[in-house]
mmCIF file of C-alpha atoms and ligand atoms in Angstrom:
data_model
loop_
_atom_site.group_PDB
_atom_site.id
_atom_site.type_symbol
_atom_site.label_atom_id
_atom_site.label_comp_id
_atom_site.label_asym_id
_atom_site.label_seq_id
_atom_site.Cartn_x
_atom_site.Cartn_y
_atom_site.Cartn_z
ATOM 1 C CA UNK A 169 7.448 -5.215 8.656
ATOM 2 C CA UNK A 170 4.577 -3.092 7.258
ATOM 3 C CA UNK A 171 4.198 0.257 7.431
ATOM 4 C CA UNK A 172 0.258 1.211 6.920
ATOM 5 C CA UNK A 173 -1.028 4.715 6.751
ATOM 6 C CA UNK A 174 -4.464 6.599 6.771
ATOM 7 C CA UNK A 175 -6.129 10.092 6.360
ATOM 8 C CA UNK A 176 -9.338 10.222 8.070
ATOM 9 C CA UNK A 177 -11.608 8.611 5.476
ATOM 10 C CA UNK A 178 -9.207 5.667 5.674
ATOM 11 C CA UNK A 179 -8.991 5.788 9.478
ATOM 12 C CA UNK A 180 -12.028 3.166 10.462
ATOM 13 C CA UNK A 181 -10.374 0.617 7.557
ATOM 14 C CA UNK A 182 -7.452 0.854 9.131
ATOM 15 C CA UNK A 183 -8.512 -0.330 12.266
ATOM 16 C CA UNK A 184 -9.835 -3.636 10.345
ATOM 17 C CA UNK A 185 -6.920 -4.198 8.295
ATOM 18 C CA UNK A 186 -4.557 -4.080 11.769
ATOM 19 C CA UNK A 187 -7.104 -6.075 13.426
ATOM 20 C CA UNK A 188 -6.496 -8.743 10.454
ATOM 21 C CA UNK A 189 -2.902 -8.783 10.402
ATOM 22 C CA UNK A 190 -2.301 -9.043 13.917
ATOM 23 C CA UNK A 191 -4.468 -12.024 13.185
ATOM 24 C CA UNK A 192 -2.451 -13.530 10.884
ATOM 25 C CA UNK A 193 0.876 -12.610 12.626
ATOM 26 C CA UNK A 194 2.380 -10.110 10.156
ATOM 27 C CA UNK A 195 4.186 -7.191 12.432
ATOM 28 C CA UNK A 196 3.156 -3.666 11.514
ATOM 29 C CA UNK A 197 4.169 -0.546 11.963
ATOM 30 C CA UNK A 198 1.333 2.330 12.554
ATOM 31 C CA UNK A 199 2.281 5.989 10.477
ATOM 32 C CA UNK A 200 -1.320 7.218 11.543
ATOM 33 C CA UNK A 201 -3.800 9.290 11.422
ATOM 34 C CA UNK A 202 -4.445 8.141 15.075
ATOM 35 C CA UNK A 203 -8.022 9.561 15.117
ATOM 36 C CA UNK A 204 -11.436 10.117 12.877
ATOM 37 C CA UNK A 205 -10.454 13.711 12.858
ATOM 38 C CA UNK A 206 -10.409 15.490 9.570
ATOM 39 C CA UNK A 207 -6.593 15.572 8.212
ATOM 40 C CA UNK A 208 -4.129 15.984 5.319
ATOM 41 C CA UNK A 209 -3.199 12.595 3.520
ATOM 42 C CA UNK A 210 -0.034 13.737 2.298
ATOM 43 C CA UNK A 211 1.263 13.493 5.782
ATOM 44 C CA UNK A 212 0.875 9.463 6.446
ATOM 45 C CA UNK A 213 1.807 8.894 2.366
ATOM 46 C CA UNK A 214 5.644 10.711 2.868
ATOM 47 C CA UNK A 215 5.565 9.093 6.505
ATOM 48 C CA UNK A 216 5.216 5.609 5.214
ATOM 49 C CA UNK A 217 6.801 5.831 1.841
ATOM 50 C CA UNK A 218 9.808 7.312 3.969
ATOM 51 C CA UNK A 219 9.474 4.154 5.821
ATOM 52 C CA UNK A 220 9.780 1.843 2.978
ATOM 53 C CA UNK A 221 12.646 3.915 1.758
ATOM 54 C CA UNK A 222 14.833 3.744 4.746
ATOM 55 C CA UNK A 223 14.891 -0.056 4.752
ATOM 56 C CA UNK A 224 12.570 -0.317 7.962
ATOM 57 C CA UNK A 225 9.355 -1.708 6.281
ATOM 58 C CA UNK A 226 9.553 -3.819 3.096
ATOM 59 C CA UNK A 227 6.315 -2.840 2.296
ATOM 60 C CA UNK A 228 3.584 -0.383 3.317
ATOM 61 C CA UNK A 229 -0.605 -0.008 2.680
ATOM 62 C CA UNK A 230 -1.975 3.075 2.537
ATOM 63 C CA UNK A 231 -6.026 4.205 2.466
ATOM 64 C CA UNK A 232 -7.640 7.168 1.881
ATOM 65 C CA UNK A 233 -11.478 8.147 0.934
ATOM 66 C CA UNK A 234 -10.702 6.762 -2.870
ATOM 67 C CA UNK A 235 -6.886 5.445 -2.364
ATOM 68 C CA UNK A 236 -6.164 8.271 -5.167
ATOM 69 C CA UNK A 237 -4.425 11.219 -3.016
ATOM 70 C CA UNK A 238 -2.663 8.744 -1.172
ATOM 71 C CA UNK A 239 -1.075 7.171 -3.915
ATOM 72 C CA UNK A 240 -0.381 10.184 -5.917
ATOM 73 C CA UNK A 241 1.444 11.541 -3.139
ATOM 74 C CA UNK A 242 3.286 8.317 -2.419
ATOM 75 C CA UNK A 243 4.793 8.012 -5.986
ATOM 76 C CA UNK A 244 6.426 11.129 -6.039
ATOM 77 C CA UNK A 245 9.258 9.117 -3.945
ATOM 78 C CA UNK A 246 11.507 7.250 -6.143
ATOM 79 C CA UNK A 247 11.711 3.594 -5.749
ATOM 80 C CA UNK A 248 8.015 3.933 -4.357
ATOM 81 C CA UNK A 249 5.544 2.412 -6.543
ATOM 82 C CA UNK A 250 2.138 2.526 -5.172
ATOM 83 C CA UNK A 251 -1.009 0.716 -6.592
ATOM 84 C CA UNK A 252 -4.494 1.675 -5.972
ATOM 85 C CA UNK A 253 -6.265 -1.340 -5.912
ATOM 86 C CA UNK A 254 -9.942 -2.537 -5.638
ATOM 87 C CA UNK A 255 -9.957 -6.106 -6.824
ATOM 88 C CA UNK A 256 -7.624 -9.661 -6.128
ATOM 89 C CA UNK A 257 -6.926 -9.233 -9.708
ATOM 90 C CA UNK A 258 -5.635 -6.080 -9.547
ATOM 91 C CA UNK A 259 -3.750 -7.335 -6.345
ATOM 92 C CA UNK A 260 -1.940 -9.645 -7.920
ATOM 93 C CA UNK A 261 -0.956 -8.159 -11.368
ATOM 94 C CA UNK A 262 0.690 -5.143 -9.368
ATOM 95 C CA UNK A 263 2.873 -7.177 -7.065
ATOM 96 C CA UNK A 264 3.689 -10.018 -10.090
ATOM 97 C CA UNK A 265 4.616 -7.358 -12.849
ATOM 98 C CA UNK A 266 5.295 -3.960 -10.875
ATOM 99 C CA UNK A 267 6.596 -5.348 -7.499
ATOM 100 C CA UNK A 268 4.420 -2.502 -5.973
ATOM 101 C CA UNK A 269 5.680 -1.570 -2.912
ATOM 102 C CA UNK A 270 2.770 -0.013 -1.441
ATOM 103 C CA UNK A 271 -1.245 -1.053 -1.194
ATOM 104 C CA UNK A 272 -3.448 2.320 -1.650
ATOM 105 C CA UNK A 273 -7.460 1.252 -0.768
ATOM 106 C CA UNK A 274 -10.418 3.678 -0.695
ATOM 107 C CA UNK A 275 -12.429 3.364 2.291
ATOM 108 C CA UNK A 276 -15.499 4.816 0.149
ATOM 109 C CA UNK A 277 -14.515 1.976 -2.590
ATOM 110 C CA UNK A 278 -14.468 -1.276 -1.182
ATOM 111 C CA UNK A 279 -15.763 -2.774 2.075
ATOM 112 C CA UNK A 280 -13.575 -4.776 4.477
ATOM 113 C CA UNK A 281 -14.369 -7.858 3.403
ATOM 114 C CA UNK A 282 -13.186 -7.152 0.000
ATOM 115 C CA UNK A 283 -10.371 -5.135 1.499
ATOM 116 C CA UNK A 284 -8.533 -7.660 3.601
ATOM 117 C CA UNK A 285 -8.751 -10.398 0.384
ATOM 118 C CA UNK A 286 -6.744 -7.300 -1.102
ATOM 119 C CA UNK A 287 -4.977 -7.418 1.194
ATOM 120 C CA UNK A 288 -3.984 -10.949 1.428
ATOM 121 C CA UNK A 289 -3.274 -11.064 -2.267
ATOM 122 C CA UNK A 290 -0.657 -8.531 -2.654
ATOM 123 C CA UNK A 291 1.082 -9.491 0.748
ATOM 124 C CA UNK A 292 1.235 -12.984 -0.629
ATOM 125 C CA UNK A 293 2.101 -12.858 -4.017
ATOM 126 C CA UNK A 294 5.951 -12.756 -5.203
ATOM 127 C CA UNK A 295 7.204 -10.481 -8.189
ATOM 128 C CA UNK A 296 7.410 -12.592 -11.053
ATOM 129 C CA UNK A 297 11.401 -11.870 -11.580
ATOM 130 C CA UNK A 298 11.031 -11.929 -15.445
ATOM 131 C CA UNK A 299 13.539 -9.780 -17.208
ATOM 132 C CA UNK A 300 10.369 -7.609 -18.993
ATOM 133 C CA UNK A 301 9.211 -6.780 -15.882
ATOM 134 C CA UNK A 302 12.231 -6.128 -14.673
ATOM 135 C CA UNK A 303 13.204 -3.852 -17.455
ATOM 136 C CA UNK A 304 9.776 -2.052 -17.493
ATOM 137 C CA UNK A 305 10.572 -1.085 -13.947
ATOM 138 C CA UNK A 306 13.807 0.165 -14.595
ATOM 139 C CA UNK A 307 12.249 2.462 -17.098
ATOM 140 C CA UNK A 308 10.211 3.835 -14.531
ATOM 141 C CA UNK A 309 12.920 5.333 -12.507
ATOM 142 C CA UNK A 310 14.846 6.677 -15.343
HETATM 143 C C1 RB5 B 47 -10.929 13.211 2.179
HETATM 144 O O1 RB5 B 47 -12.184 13.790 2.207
HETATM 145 C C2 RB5 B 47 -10.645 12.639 0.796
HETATM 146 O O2 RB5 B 47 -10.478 13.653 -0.123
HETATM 147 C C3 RB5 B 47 -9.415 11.746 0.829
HETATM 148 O O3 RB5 B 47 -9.606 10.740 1.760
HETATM 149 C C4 RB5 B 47 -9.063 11.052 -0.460
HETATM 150 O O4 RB5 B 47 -10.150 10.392 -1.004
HETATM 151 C C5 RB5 B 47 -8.319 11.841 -1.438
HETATM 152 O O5 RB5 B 47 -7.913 11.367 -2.499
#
């Protein structure tokens, strides 16, 4: 399950990025904003970083105007790790050498297009497993 999450300036990317993976079959769960109106992104980061936390999503994506409050916010949680990412690169290091947990976007950043390849990249690709990585992320937390 994945939990996804928007202020308002995320709100309209949103809609696409549900739209895509009800596409491709991948079960979400919906932390808001449920409208364009102007809100506080704190609110959907704790809501789906709280999600990820309790075990009921694995993993959650989160978009703001620039992806940058959202994922501040979000990695004040321990055990979140949040990457804002803008590019399949990007995508791809986070999940293969930080197991990111969480997808931040900005909405003002990157177009849909763009977005959903994002998308795709970090929901299909595996941590790498290898003991630096591993290590490095254990640093984190201490
Ligand atoms: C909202 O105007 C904007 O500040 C927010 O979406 C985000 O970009 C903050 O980091």
């Amino acid at each position: 399950m994945i939990a996804i999450g928007s202020d308002h300036g995320g709100f309209a990317l949103k809609q696409e990025v549900m739209a895509y993976l009800e596409d491709k079959g991948i079960e979400y769960k919906d932390y808001g904003t449920y409208t364009k109106d102007s809100c506080d992104y704190p609110v959907y980061a704790k809501k789906v970083a709280n999600a990820i936390l309790s075990g009921e999503c694995e993993k959650g994506i989160l978009i703001c105007g620039t992806g940058i409050g959202i994922s501040i916010t979000a990695n004040k949680f321990k055990g979140i790790r949040a990457a804002v990412c803008h590019d399949c690169f990007s995508a791809q290091a986070t999940r293969e050498h930080n197991d990111a947990n969480i997808l931040a976007m900005g909405a003002r950043v990157v177009g849909p297009g763009l977005a959903l390849k994002i998308v795709d990249t970090f929901l299909n690709t595996e941590f790498s497993n290898d003991e630096r990585h591993i290590n490095r992320i254990k640093q984190i937390e201490e």
